[in-house]
């Protein structure tokens, strides 16, 4: 038995799959992807021809993410046709004076294309920042009208207390029918989990392939004569199980997915299903085809179940969904 | 000789019809099933988003608020506000089709008027995820406008209307509530919008079709390459070497086989999609040629990895990683305008030819000659790398 495991560990592929690829993925690729994703942004251009102080104030108030705002002093519509800007917002030359005097109609010109996707979100944020000034100015004008003795500036500043430090009106969002407490888990971790499982199933697939090689090389035949086949199957099963569990243990430490009792059976179930494929499917490539189909289907079912698009008993036929069970 | 090797690759493929059928059908079947499930769920949910309002306060302000929310021009058609009476528990137990239940607590208006932050509780129904997310987005956007409106009302109340008495006070308060609510919700009047046609971005529709075809094709290609790997047989290699068939020639034949398979596959796929969904994808030859270019680059990439790395797992790992990186830099995974700046660097422009070609074809109606030249140069480089003797490559 030891000889066979020795021969498995002598192969470079075993080490590449078990050590090299996970290390490269974990140390180089994953941080790189995280970094790239965090830098994904929507390019927006703001044009202020007279370089007003209020422009800076407004842009400061609008959260940067997910926008990358470039401020320029002249309008260049070519930025839209080259795709360098999702939308261009041109501020009125006397923006602040207009806001304070209540002449707020069309104080910002908004250039976009029919293919601009999320510039509306920026428009909403900008509108909200401008509107917090418009209402305060309006309130100050109304008060000055009825109480001329009141200082306009005082009223204008007083209104700020309803925005800072917390806005006066807030909504508290709660969830009903949130199935299996999953809504509190960061969905990024769920995606990471299923990608890791996909890798794990391919790793087990590789070990299953070795069983086929034993079969073609006649090793199993010979063992049958010695009536030791079962013994070797067990050795394969326990060995692969040990590798799978140690692999999963390290992976779980890294991605911090909350586990339920069923989750501990996921590696076992995956090894078992690969072994069943080996028993039922004669050709190595057909086994691969089955394994790929099952893994990809599980990947999709898991994501659909995680997004709560599907929720029925049959989805537990796909092993990764046990995490949600 | 190359021709015979190429024919041999095709023969090998046709020898396993079940595996071939699996390769061809699995990606499409997956795409159709997932697409159908997601589409039907989204469609069904977003037909009409219902929101139940439990108004326990029942003041003029809360009624005006509900009226204003329901009248918002951006979402009014999709969102249906239902007066839920006073029994919150009943709706929480059985929310039915409601995406969200909004509870306005008793004393809400009074607290708000006195400047206190009394929050409205929104219960989102997770059983209909898309609608409840839309409801949350809608209500979150409403928060800042209601704060603005209420800030205006409260400021005027503090300096002026609080000093009034009886009916006059009530009338002024109501008038101001309406005035500031309209003012805050009329935020679209701040903007003058110009929408142009010329765009460097692909439309949602084009981007979705592109990503869809790419997903199906890439998965098919990976299955083809992995399930139909040539057997490493010492004796056969020995014989091939005797008749002058080098490893480089074998790889070249495989490369040609991959390209010919991909071209047929992509042509049929694009043709079928454009037949079925002409409004989404009208058939055009430059569009098909651009796909042919992608197929050449991917096949070339595989040939080079095969040339440089012997060990199978590493070869696959590097090939998949390199392909995904290439597709990412191009903008197939995230539209190019949103990518981090270092990925948008000018010197990467030739690498981005795979995607830029589509924006020339689809948005500017031009044949992307420059991009095609870059694709040909890219293919040339892969061919060159394939034929270099091993030592030279390693050095």
CSV table of N, CA and C in Angstrom, one decimal, chain B residues 72-136:
chain,number,residue,atom,x,y,z
B,72,UNK,N,-43.1,59.2,-7.4
B,72,UNK,CA,-41.8,59.4,-8.0
B,72,UNK,C,-41.8,59.0,-9.4
B,73,UNK,N,-41.3,59.8,-10.3
B,73,UNK,CA,-41.5,59.5,-11.7
B,73,UNK,C,-40.5,58.4,-12.2
B,74,UNK,N,-39.4,58.2,-11.5
B,74,UNK,CA,-38.5,57.2,-12.0
B,74,UNK,C,-38.9,55.8,-11.8
B,75,UNK,N,-39.6,55.5,-10.7
B,75,UNK,CA,-40.0,54.2,-10.4
B,75,UNK,C,-41.5,53.9,-10.2
B,76,UNK,N,-42.2,55.0,-10.3
B,76,UNK,CA,-43.7,54.8,-10.0
B,76,UNK,C,-44.3,53.7,-10.8
B,77,UNK,N,-43.9,53.5,-12.0
B,77,UNK,CA,-44.6,52.5,-12.8
B,77,UNK,C,-44.3,51.1,-12.3
B,78,UNK,N,-43.2,50.9,-11.6
B,78,UNK,CA,-42.8,49.5,-11.2
B,78,UNK,C,-43.3,49.3,-9.7
B,79,UNK,N,-43.4,50.3,-9.0
B,79,UNK,CA,-43.6,50.1,-7.6
B,79,UNK,C,-45.1,50.4,-7.2
B,80,UNK,N,-45.7,49.5,-6.5
B,80,UNK,CA,-47.1,49.7,-6.1
B,80,UNK,C,-47.1,49.7,-4.5
B,81,UNK,N,-47.6,50.9,-4.0
B,81,UNK,CA,-47.7,51.0,-2.6
B,81,UNK,C,-49.1,50.6,-2.1
B,82,UNK,N,-49.1,49.7,-1.1
B,82,UNK,CA,-50.4,49.2,-0.6
B,82,UNK,C,-50.5,49.7,0.8
B,83,UNK,N,-51.7,50.2,1.1
B,83,UNK,CA,-52.0,50.5,2.5
B,83,UNK,C,-52.2,49.2,3.3
B,84,UNK,N,-51.4,49.0,4.2
B,84,UNK,CA,-51.5,47.7,4.9
B,84,UNK,C,-52.3,47.7,6.2
B,85,UNK,N,-53.0,48.8,6.5
B,85,UNK,CA,-53.7,48.9,7.8
B,85,UNK,C,-52.8,49.0,8.9
B,86,UNK,N,-53.1,48.4,10.1
B,86,UNK,CA,-52.3,48.6,11.3
B,86,UNK,C,-51.7,47.4,11.8
B,87,UNK,N,-52.1,46.2,11.3
B,87,UNK,CA,-51.6,45.0,11.8
B,87,UNK,C,-50.2,44.5,11.2
B,88,UNK,N,-49.2,45.0,11.8
B,88,UNK,CA,-47.8,44.6,11.3
B,88,UNK,C,-47.5,43.1,11.4
B,89,UNK,N,-47.9,42.5,12.5
B,89,UNK,CA,-47.6,41.1,12.7
B,89,UNK,C,-48.2,40.2,11.6
B,90,UNK,N,-49.4,40.6,11.2
B,90,UNK,CA,-50.1,39.7,10.2
B,90,UNK,C,-49.2,39.7,8.9
B,91,UNK,N,-48.8,40.9,8.5
B,91,UNK,CA,-48.0,41.0,7.3
B,91,UNK,C,-46.6,40.4,7.4
B,92,UNK,N,-46.1,40.5,8.6
B,92,UNK,CA,-44.7,39.9,8.8
B,92,UNK,C,-44.8,38.4,8.7
B,93,UNK,N,-45.9,37.8,9.2
B,93,UNK,CA,-46.1,36.3,9.2
B,93,UNK,C,-46.3,35.9,7.8
B,94,UNK,N,-47.0,36.7,7.0
B,94,UNK,CA,-47.4,36.3,5.7
B,94,UNK,C,-47.2,37.4,4.7
B,95,UNK,N,-46.0,37.7,4.3
B,95,UNK,CA,-45.8,38.9,3.4
B,95,UNK,C,-46.2,38.7,2.0
B,96,UNK,N,-46.6,37.5,1.6
B,96,UNK,CA,-47.0,37.2,0.2
B,96,UNK,C,-46.0,37.7,-0.8
B,97,UNK,N,-46.6,38.6,-1.7
B,97,UNK,CA,-45.8,39.1,-2.8
B,97,UNK,C,-45.0,40.4,-2.4
B,98,UNK,N,-45.2,40.9,-1.2
B,98,UNK,CA,-44.6,42.2,-0.8
B,98,UNK,C,-43.1,42.1,-0.8
B,99,UNK,N,-42.5,43.1,-1.4
B,99,UNK,CA,-41.0,43.1,-1.4
B,99,UNK,C,-40.5,43.7,-0.1
B,100,UNK,N,-41.3,44.6,0.4
B,100,UNK,CA,-40.9,45.3,1.7
B,100,UNK,C,-42.1,45.7,2.5
B,101,UNK,N,-42.0,45.7,3.8
B,101,UNK,CA,-43.1,46.2,4.6
B,101,UNK,C,-42.5,47.4,5.4
B,102,UNK,N,-43.1,48.5,5.2
B,102,UNK,CA,-42.6,49.8,5.8
B,102,UNK,C,-43.4,50.1,7.0
B,103,UNK,N,-42.8,50.2,8.2
B,103,UNK,CA,-43.5,50.5,9.4
B,103,UNK,C,-43.2,51.9,9.8
B,104,UNK,N,-44.2,52.8,9.8
B,104,UNK,CA,-44.0,54.2,10.3
B,104,UNK,C,-44.6,54.2,11.7
B,105,UNK,N,-43.7,54.3,12.7
B,105,UNK,CA,-44.2,54.2,14.1
B,105,UNK,C,-45.0,55.4,14.6
B,106,UNK,N,-45.8,55.1,15.6
B,106,UNK,CA,-46.6,56.2,16.1
B,106,UNK,C,-45.7,57.2,16.7
B,107,UNK,N,-46.1,58.5,16.5
B,107,UNK,CA,-45.3,59.6,17.1
B,107,UNK,C,-44.1,60.0,16.2
B,108,UNK,N,-44.0,59.3,15.0
B,108,UNK,CA,-42.9,59.6,14.1
B,108,UNK,C,-42.9,61.1,13.7
B,109,UNK,N,-44.0,61.6,13.3
B,109,UNK,CA,-44.0,63.0,12.8
B,109,UNK,C,-43.6,64.0,13.9
B,110,UNK,N,-44.1,63.7,15.1
B,110,UNK,CA,-43.8,64.6,16.3
B,110,UNK,C,-42.3,64.6,16.6
B,111,UNK,N,-41.7,63.4,16.6
B,111,UNK,CA,-40.3,63.3,16.9
B,111,UNK,C,-39.5,64.0,15.8
B,112,UNK,N,-39.9,63.8,14.6
B,112,UNK,CA,-39.1,64.3,13.4
B,112,UNK,C,-39.2,65.9,13.5
B,113,UNK,N,-40.4,66.3,13.9
B,113,UNK,CA,-40.5,67.8,13.9
B,113,UNK,C,-39.7,68.4,15.1
B,114,UNK,N,-39.5,67.6,16.1
B,114,UNK,CA,-38.7,68.2,17.2
B,114,UNK,C,-37.2,67.9,17.0
B,115,UNK,N,-36.9,67.4,15.8
B,115,UNK,CA,-35.5,67.3,15.4
B,115,UNK,C,-34.9,65.9,15.9
B,116,UNK,N,-35.7,65.0,16.4
B,116,UNK,CA,-35.1,63.7,16.8
B,116,UNK,C,-35.1,62.7,15.6
B,117,UNK,N,-34.1,61.9,15.7
B,117,UNK,CA,-34.0,60.9,14.6
B,117,UNK,C,-34.8,59.6,15.0
B,118,UNK,N,-36.0,59.5,14.5
B,118,UNK,CA,-36.8,58.4,14.8
B,118,UNK,C,-36.9,57.6,13.5
B,119,UNK,N,-36.3,56.4,13.5
B,119,UNK,CA,-36.2,55.7,12.2
B,119,UNK,C,-37.4,54.9,11.9
B,120,UNK,N,-37.7,54.9,10.6
B,120,UNK,CA,-38.7,54.0,10.0
B,120,UNK,C,-38.1,52.6,9.8
B,121,UNK,N,-38.9,51.6,10.2
B,121,UNK,CA,-38.3,50.2,10.0
B,121,UNK,C,-38.8,49.7,8.7
B,122,UNK,N,-37.9,49.1,7.9
B,122,UNK,CA,-38.3,48.5,6.7
B,122,UNK,C,-38.0,47.0,6.8
B,123,UNK,N,-39.0,46.2,6.6
B,123,UNK,CA,-38.7,44.7,6.6
B,123,UNK,C,-38.6,44.2,5.2
B,124,UNK,N,-37.5,43.8,4.8
B,124,UNK,CA,-37.3,43.3,3.4
B,124,UNK,C,-37.6,41.8,3.3
B,125,UNK,N,-38.3,41.5,2.3
B,125,UNK,CA,-38.7,40.1,2.1
B,125,UNK,C,-37.7,39.3,1.3
B,126,UNK,N,-36.9,38.6,2.0
B,126,UNK,CA,-35.8,37.9,1.3
B,126,UNK,C,-36.2,36.8,0.3
B,127,UNK,N,-37.5,36.4,0.4
B,127,UNK,CA,-37.9,35.3,-0.5
B,127,UNK,C,-38.0,35.8,-1.9
B,128,UNK,N,-38.2,37.1,-2.1
B,128,UNK,CA,-38.1,37.7,-3.4
B,128,UNK,C,-36.9,38.7,-3.5
B,129,UNK,N,-35.7,38.1,-3.7
B,129,UNK,CA,-34.5,38.9,-3.5
B,129,UNK,C,-34.4,40.1,-4.4
B,130,UNK,N,-34.7,39.9,-5.7
B,130,UNK,CA,-34.5,41.1,-6.6
B,130,UNK,C,-35.4,42.3,-6.3
B,131,UNK,N,-36.7,41.9,-6.0
B,131,UNK,CA,-37.6,43.0,-5.7
B,131,UNK,C,-37.2,43.7,-4.4
B,132,UNK,N,-36.8,42.9,-3.4
B,132,UNK,CA,-36.5,43.5,-2.1
B,132,UNK,C,-35.3,44.4,-2.2
B,133,UNK,N,-34.3,43.9,-3.1
B,133,UNK,CA,-33.1,44.8,-3.3
B,133,UNK,C,-33.5,46.1,-4.0
B,134,UNK,N,-34.4,46.0,-4.9
B,134,UNK,CA,-34.8,47.2,-5.6
B,134,UNK,C,-35.5,48.1,-4.7
B,135,UNK,N,-36.4,47.5,-3.8
B,135,UNK,CA,-37.1,48.3,-2.8
B,135,UNK,C,-36.1,49.0,-1.9
B,136,UNK,N,-35.1,48.3,-1.5
B,136,UNK,CA,-34.1,48.9,-0.6
B,136,UNK,C,-33.4,50.1,-1.3
